[in-house]
mmCIF file of C-alpha atoms in Angstrom:
data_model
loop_
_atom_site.group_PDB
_atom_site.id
_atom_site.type_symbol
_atom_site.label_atom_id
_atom_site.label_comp_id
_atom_site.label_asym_id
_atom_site.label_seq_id
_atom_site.Cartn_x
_atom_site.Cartn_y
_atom_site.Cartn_z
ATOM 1 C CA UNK A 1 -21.348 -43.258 74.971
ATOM 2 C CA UNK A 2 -18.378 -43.274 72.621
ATOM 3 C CA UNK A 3 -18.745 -44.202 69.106
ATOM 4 C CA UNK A 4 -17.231 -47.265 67.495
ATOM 5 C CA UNK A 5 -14.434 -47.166 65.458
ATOM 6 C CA UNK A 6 -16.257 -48.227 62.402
ATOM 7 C CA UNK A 7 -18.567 -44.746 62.547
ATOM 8 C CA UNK A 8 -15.278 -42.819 62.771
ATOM 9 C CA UNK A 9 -14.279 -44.025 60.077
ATOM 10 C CA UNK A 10 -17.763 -43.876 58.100
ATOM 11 C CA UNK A 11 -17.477 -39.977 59.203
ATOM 12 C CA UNK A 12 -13.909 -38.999 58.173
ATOM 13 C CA UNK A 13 -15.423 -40.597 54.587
ATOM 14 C CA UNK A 14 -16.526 -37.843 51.995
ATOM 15 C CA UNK A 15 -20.522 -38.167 51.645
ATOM 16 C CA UNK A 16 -22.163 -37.934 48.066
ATOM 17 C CA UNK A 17 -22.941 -34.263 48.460
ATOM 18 C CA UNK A 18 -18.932 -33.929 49.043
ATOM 19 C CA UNK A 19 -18.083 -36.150 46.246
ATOM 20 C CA UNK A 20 -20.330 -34.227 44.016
ATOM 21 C CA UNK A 21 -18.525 -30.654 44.798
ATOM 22 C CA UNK A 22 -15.347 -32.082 44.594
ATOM 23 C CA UNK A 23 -15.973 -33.366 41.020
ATOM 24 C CA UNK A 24 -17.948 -30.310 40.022
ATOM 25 C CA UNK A 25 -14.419 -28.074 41.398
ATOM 26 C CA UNK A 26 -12.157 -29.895 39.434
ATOM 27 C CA UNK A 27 -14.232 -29.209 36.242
ATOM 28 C CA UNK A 28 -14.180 -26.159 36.952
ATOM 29 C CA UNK A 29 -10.458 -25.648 36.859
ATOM 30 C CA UNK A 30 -10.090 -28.155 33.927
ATOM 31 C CA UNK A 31 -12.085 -25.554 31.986
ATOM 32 C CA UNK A 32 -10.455 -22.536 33.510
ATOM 33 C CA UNK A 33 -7.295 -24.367 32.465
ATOM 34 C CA UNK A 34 -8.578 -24.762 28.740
ATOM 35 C CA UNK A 35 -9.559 -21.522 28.443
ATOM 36 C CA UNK A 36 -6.213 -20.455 29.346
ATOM 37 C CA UNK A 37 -4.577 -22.257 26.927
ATOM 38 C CA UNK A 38 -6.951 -21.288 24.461
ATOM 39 C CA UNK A 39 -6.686 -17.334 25.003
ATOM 40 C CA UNK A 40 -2.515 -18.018 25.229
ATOM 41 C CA UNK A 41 -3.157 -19.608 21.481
ATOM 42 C CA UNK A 42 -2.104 -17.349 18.643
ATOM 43 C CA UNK A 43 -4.355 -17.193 16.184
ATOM 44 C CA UNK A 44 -4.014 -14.871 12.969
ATOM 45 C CA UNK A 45 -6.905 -13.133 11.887
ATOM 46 C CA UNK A 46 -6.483 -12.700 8.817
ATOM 47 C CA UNK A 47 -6.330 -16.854 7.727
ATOM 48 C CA UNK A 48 -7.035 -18.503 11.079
ATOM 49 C CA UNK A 49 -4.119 -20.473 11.471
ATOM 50 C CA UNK A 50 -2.099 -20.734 14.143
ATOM 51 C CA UNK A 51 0.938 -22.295 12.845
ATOM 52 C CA UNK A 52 3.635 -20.020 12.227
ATOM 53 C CA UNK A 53 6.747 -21.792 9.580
ATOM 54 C CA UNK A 54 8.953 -19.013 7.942
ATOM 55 C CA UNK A 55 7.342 -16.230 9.401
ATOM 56 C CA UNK A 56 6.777 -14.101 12.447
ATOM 57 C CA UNK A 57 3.645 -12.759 14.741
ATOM 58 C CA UNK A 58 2.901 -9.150 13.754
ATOM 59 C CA UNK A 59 0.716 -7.119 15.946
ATOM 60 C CA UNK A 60 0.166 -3.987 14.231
ATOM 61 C CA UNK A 61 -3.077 -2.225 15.548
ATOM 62 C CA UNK A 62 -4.928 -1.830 18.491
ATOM 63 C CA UNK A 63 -7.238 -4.989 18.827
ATOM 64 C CA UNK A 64 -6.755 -7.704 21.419
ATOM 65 C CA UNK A 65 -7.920 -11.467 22.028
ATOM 66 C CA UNK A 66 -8.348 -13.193 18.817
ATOM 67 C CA UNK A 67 -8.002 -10.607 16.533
ATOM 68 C CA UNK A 68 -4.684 -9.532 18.244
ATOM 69 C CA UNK A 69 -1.998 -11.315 16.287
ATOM 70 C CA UNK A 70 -1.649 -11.858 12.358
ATOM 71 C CA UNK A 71 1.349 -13.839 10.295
ATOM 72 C CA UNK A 72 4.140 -11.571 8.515
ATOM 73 C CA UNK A 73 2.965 -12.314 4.699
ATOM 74 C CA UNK A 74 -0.657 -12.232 5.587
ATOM 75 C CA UNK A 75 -0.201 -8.713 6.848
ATOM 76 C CA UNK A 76 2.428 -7.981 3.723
ATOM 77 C CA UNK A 77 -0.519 -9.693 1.218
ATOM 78 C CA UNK A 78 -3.442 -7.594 2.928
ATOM 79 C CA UNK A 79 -1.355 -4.168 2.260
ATOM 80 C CA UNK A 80 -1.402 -5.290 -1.144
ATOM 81 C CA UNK A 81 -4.299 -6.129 -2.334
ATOM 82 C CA UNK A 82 -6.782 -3.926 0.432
ATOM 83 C CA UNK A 83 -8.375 -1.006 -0.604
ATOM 84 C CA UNK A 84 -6.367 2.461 0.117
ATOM 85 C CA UNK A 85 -8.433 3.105 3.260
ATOM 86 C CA UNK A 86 -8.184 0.109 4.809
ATOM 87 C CA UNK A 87 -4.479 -0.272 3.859
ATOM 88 C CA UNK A 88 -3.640 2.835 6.464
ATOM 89 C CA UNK A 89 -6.023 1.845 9.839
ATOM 90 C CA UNK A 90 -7.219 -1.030 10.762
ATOM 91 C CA UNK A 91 -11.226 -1.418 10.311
ATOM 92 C CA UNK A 92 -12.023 -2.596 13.567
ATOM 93 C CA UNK A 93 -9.919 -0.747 16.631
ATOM 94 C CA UNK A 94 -9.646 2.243 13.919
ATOM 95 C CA UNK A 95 -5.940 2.496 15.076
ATOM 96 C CA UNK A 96 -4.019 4.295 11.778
ATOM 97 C CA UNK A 97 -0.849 2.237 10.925
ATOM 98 C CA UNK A 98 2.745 3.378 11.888
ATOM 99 C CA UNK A 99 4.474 3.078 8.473
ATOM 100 C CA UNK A 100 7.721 3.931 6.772
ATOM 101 C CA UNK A 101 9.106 3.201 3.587
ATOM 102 C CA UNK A 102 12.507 0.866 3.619
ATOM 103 C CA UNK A 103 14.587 1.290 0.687
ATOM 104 C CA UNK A 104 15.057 -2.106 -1.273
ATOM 105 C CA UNK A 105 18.999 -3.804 -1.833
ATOM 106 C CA UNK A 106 19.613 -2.180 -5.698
ATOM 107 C CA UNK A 107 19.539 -5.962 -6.924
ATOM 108 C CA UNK A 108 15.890 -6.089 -5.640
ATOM 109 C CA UNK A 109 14.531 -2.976 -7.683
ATOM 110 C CA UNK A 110 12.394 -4.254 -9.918
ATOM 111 C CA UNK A 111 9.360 -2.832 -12.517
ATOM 112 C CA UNK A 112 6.277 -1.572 -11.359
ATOM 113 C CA UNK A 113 3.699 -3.528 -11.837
ATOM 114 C CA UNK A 114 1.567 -1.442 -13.401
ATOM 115 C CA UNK A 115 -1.705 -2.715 -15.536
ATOM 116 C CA UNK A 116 -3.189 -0.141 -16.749
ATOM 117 C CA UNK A 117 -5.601 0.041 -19.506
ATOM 118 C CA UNK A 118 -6.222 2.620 -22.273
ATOM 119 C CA UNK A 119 -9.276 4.369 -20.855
ATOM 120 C CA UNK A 120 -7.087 4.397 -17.273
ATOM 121 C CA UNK A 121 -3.952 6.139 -19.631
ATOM 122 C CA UNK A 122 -6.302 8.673 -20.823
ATOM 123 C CA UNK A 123 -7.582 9.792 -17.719
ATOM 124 C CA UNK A 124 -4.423 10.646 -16.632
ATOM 125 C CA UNK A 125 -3.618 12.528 -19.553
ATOM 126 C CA UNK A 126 -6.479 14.855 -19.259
ATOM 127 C CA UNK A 127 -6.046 15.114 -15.495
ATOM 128 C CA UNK A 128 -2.545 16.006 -15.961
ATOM 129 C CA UNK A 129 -3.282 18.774 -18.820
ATOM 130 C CA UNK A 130 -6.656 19.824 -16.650
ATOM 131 C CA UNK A 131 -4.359 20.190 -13.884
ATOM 132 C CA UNK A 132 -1.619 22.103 -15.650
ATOM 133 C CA UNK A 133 -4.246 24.569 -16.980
ATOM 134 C CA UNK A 134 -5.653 25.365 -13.301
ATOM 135 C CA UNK A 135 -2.107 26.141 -12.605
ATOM 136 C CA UNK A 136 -1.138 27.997 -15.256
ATOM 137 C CA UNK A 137 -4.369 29.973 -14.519
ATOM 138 C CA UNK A 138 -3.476 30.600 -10.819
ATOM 139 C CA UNK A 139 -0.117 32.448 -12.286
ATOM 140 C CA UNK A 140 -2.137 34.736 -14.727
ATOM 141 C CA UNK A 141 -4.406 35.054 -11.694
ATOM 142 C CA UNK A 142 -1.694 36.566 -10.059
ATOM 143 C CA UNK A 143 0.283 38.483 -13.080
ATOM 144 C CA UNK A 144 -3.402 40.283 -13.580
ATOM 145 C CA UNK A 145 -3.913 38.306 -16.959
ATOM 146 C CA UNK A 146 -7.285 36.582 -15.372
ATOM 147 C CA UNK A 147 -9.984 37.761 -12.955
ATOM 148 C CA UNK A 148 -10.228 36.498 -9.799
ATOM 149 C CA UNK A 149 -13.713 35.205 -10.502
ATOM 150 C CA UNK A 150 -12.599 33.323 -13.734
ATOM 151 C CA UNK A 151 -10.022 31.512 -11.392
ATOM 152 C CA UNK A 152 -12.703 30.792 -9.163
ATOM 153 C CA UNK A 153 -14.870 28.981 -11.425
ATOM 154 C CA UNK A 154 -12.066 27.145 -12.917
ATOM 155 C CA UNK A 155 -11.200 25.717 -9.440
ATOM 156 C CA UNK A 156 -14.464 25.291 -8.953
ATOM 157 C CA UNK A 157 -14.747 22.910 -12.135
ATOM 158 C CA UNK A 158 -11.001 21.341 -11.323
ATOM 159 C CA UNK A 159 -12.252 20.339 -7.575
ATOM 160 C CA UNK A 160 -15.717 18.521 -8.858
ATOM 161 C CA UNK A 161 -14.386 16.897 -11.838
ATOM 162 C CA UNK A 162 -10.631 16.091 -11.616
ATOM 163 C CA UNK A 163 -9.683 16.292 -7.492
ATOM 164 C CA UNK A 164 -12.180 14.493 -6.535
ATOM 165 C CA UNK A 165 -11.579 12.168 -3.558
ATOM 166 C CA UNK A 166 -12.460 9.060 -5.776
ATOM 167 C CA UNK A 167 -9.057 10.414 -8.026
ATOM 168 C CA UNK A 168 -6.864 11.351 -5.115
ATOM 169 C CA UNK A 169 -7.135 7.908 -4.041
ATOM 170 C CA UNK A 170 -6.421 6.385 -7.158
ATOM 171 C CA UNK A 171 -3.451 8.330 -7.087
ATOM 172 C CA UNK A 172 -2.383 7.937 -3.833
ATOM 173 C CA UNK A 173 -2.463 3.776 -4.710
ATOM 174 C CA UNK A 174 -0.827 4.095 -7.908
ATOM 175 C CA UNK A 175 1.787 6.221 -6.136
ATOM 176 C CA UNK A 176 2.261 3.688 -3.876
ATOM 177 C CA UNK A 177 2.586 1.033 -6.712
ATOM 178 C CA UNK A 178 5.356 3.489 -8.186
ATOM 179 C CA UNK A 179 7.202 3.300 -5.104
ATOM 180 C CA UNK A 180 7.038 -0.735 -4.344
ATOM 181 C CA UNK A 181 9.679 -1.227 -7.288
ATOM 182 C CA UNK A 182 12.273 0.847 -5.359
ATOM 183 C CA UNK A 183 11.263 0.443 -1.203
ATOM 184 C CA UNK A 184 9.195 -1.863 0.714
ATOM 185 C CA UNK A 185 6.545 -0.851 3.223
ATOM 186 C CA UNK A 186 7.557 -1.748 6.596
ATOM 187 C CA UNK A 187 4.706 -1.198 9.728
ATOM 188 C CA UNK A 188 5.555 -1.107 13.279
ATOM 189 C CA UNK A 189 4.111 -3.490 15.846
ATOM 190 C CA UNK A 190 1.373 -1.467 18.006
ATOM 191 C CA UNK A 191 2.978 -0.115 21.619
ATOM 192 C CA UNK A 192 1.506 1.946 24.194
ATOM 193 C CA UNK A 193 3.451 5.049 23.353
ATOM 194 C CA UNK A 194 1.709 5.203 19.754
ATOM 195 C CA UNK A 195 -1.677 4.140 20.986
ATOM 196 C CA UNK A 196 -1.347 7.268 23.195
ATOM 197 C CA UNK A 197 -0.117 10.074 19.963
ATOM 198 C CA UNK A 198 -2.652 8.375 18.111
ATOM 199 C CA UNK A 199 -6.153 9.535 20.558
ATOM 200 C CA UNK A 200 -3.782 12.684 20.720
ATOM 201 C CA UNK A 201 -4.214 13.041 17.454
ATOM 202 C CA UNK A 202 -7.505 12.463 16.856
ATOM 203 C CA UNK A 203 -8.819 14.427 19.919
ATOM 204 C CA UNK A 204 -7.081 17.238 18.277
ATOM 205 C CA UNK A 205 -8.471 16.718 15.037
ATOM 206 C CA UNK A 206 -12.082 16.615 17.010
ATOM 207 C CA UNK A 207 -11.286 20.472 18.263
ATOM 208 C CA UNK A 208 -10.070 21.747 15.034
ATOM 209 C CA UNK A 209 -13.233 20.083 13.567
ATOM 210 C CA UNK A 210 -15.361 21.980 16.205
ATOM 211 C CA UNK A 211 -19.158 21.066 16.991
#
């Protein structure tokens, strides 16, 4: 028996079963779509913007996704006004920073801007004159006007109370704060190549440290 043309046509229509995977499909590749868009979105992580006027996409250290890109002067700012450690490797991929210093135009030089305070001036005077001390020692040490053990002690005392890593990091900023007046602090965008000397470098640094 051969069905009517109407039940043809009923069966070449989609049922609700049909209907109901088609609809749930093309939600799915509405949201695929989104999150597409989404993940191609810059987005720096520093002030969660994405617009970008005046400035450029800097991505200077391992991480990926969202924390991937960051703005130009929000980079600049961060090197600023971070503390030392977290001014040379990044706190979450623990990638170091490729830096080099660029030497301003001579109309740019400018004064450092230097606040320091009279306890701060005095410190440095009596690390200075501590310091020149320990190595005016180290030259008797050697001219046989000091014991060895003397020497020792007076390292000793120079290590604990003047080189300590609190100081050397002081230093190392205010060095830094020296230098600003006369270059500017320019960091390479992360690559491959660097990703690759930097575990090089730290695997080595893991074997010199031994277990």
């Amino acid at each position: 028996m051969d069905a009517s043309p109407g039940a043809v046509m009923l069966a070449g229509l989609p049922t609700n079963e049909n209907n109901s995977e088609v609809e749930v499909s093309l939600e799915e590749t509405a949201l695929l779509d989104g999150l597409s868009s989404a993940s191609a979105t810059r987005m720096c992580k520093f002030c969660y913007s994405d617009e970008l006027v005046n400035d450029t996409w800097r991505h200077p250290c391992r991480c990926s996704g969202s924390m991937k890109w960051v703005h130009g002067r929000c980079f600049a700012q961060w090197l600023r006004k971070a503390p030392p450690q977290q001014q040379n490797q990044c706190q979450t991929c623990r990638f170091t920073y490729k830096k080099h210093w660029v030497m301003k135009n001579f109309s740019d030089w400018c004064r450092p801007p230097l606040r320091l305070s009279g306890w701060e001036i005095l410190e440095i005077l009596l690390d200075g004159y501590s310091t020149f001390k320990f190595i005016r020692g180290i030259i008797w040490t050697i001219d046989g006007k000091r014991s060895f053990l003397v020497q020792l002690a007076h390292f000793c005392f120079w290590r604990m109370f003047i080189a300590t890593d609190r100081r050397m990091a002081y230093y190392s900023n205010l060095s830094r704060t020296l230098m600003s007046s006369v270059f500017d602090i320019s960091v390479k965008d992360f690559s491959e190549r660097d990703n690759h000397i930097n575990r090089s470098t730290s695997t080595s640094e893991l074997a010199l440290a031994g277990p």
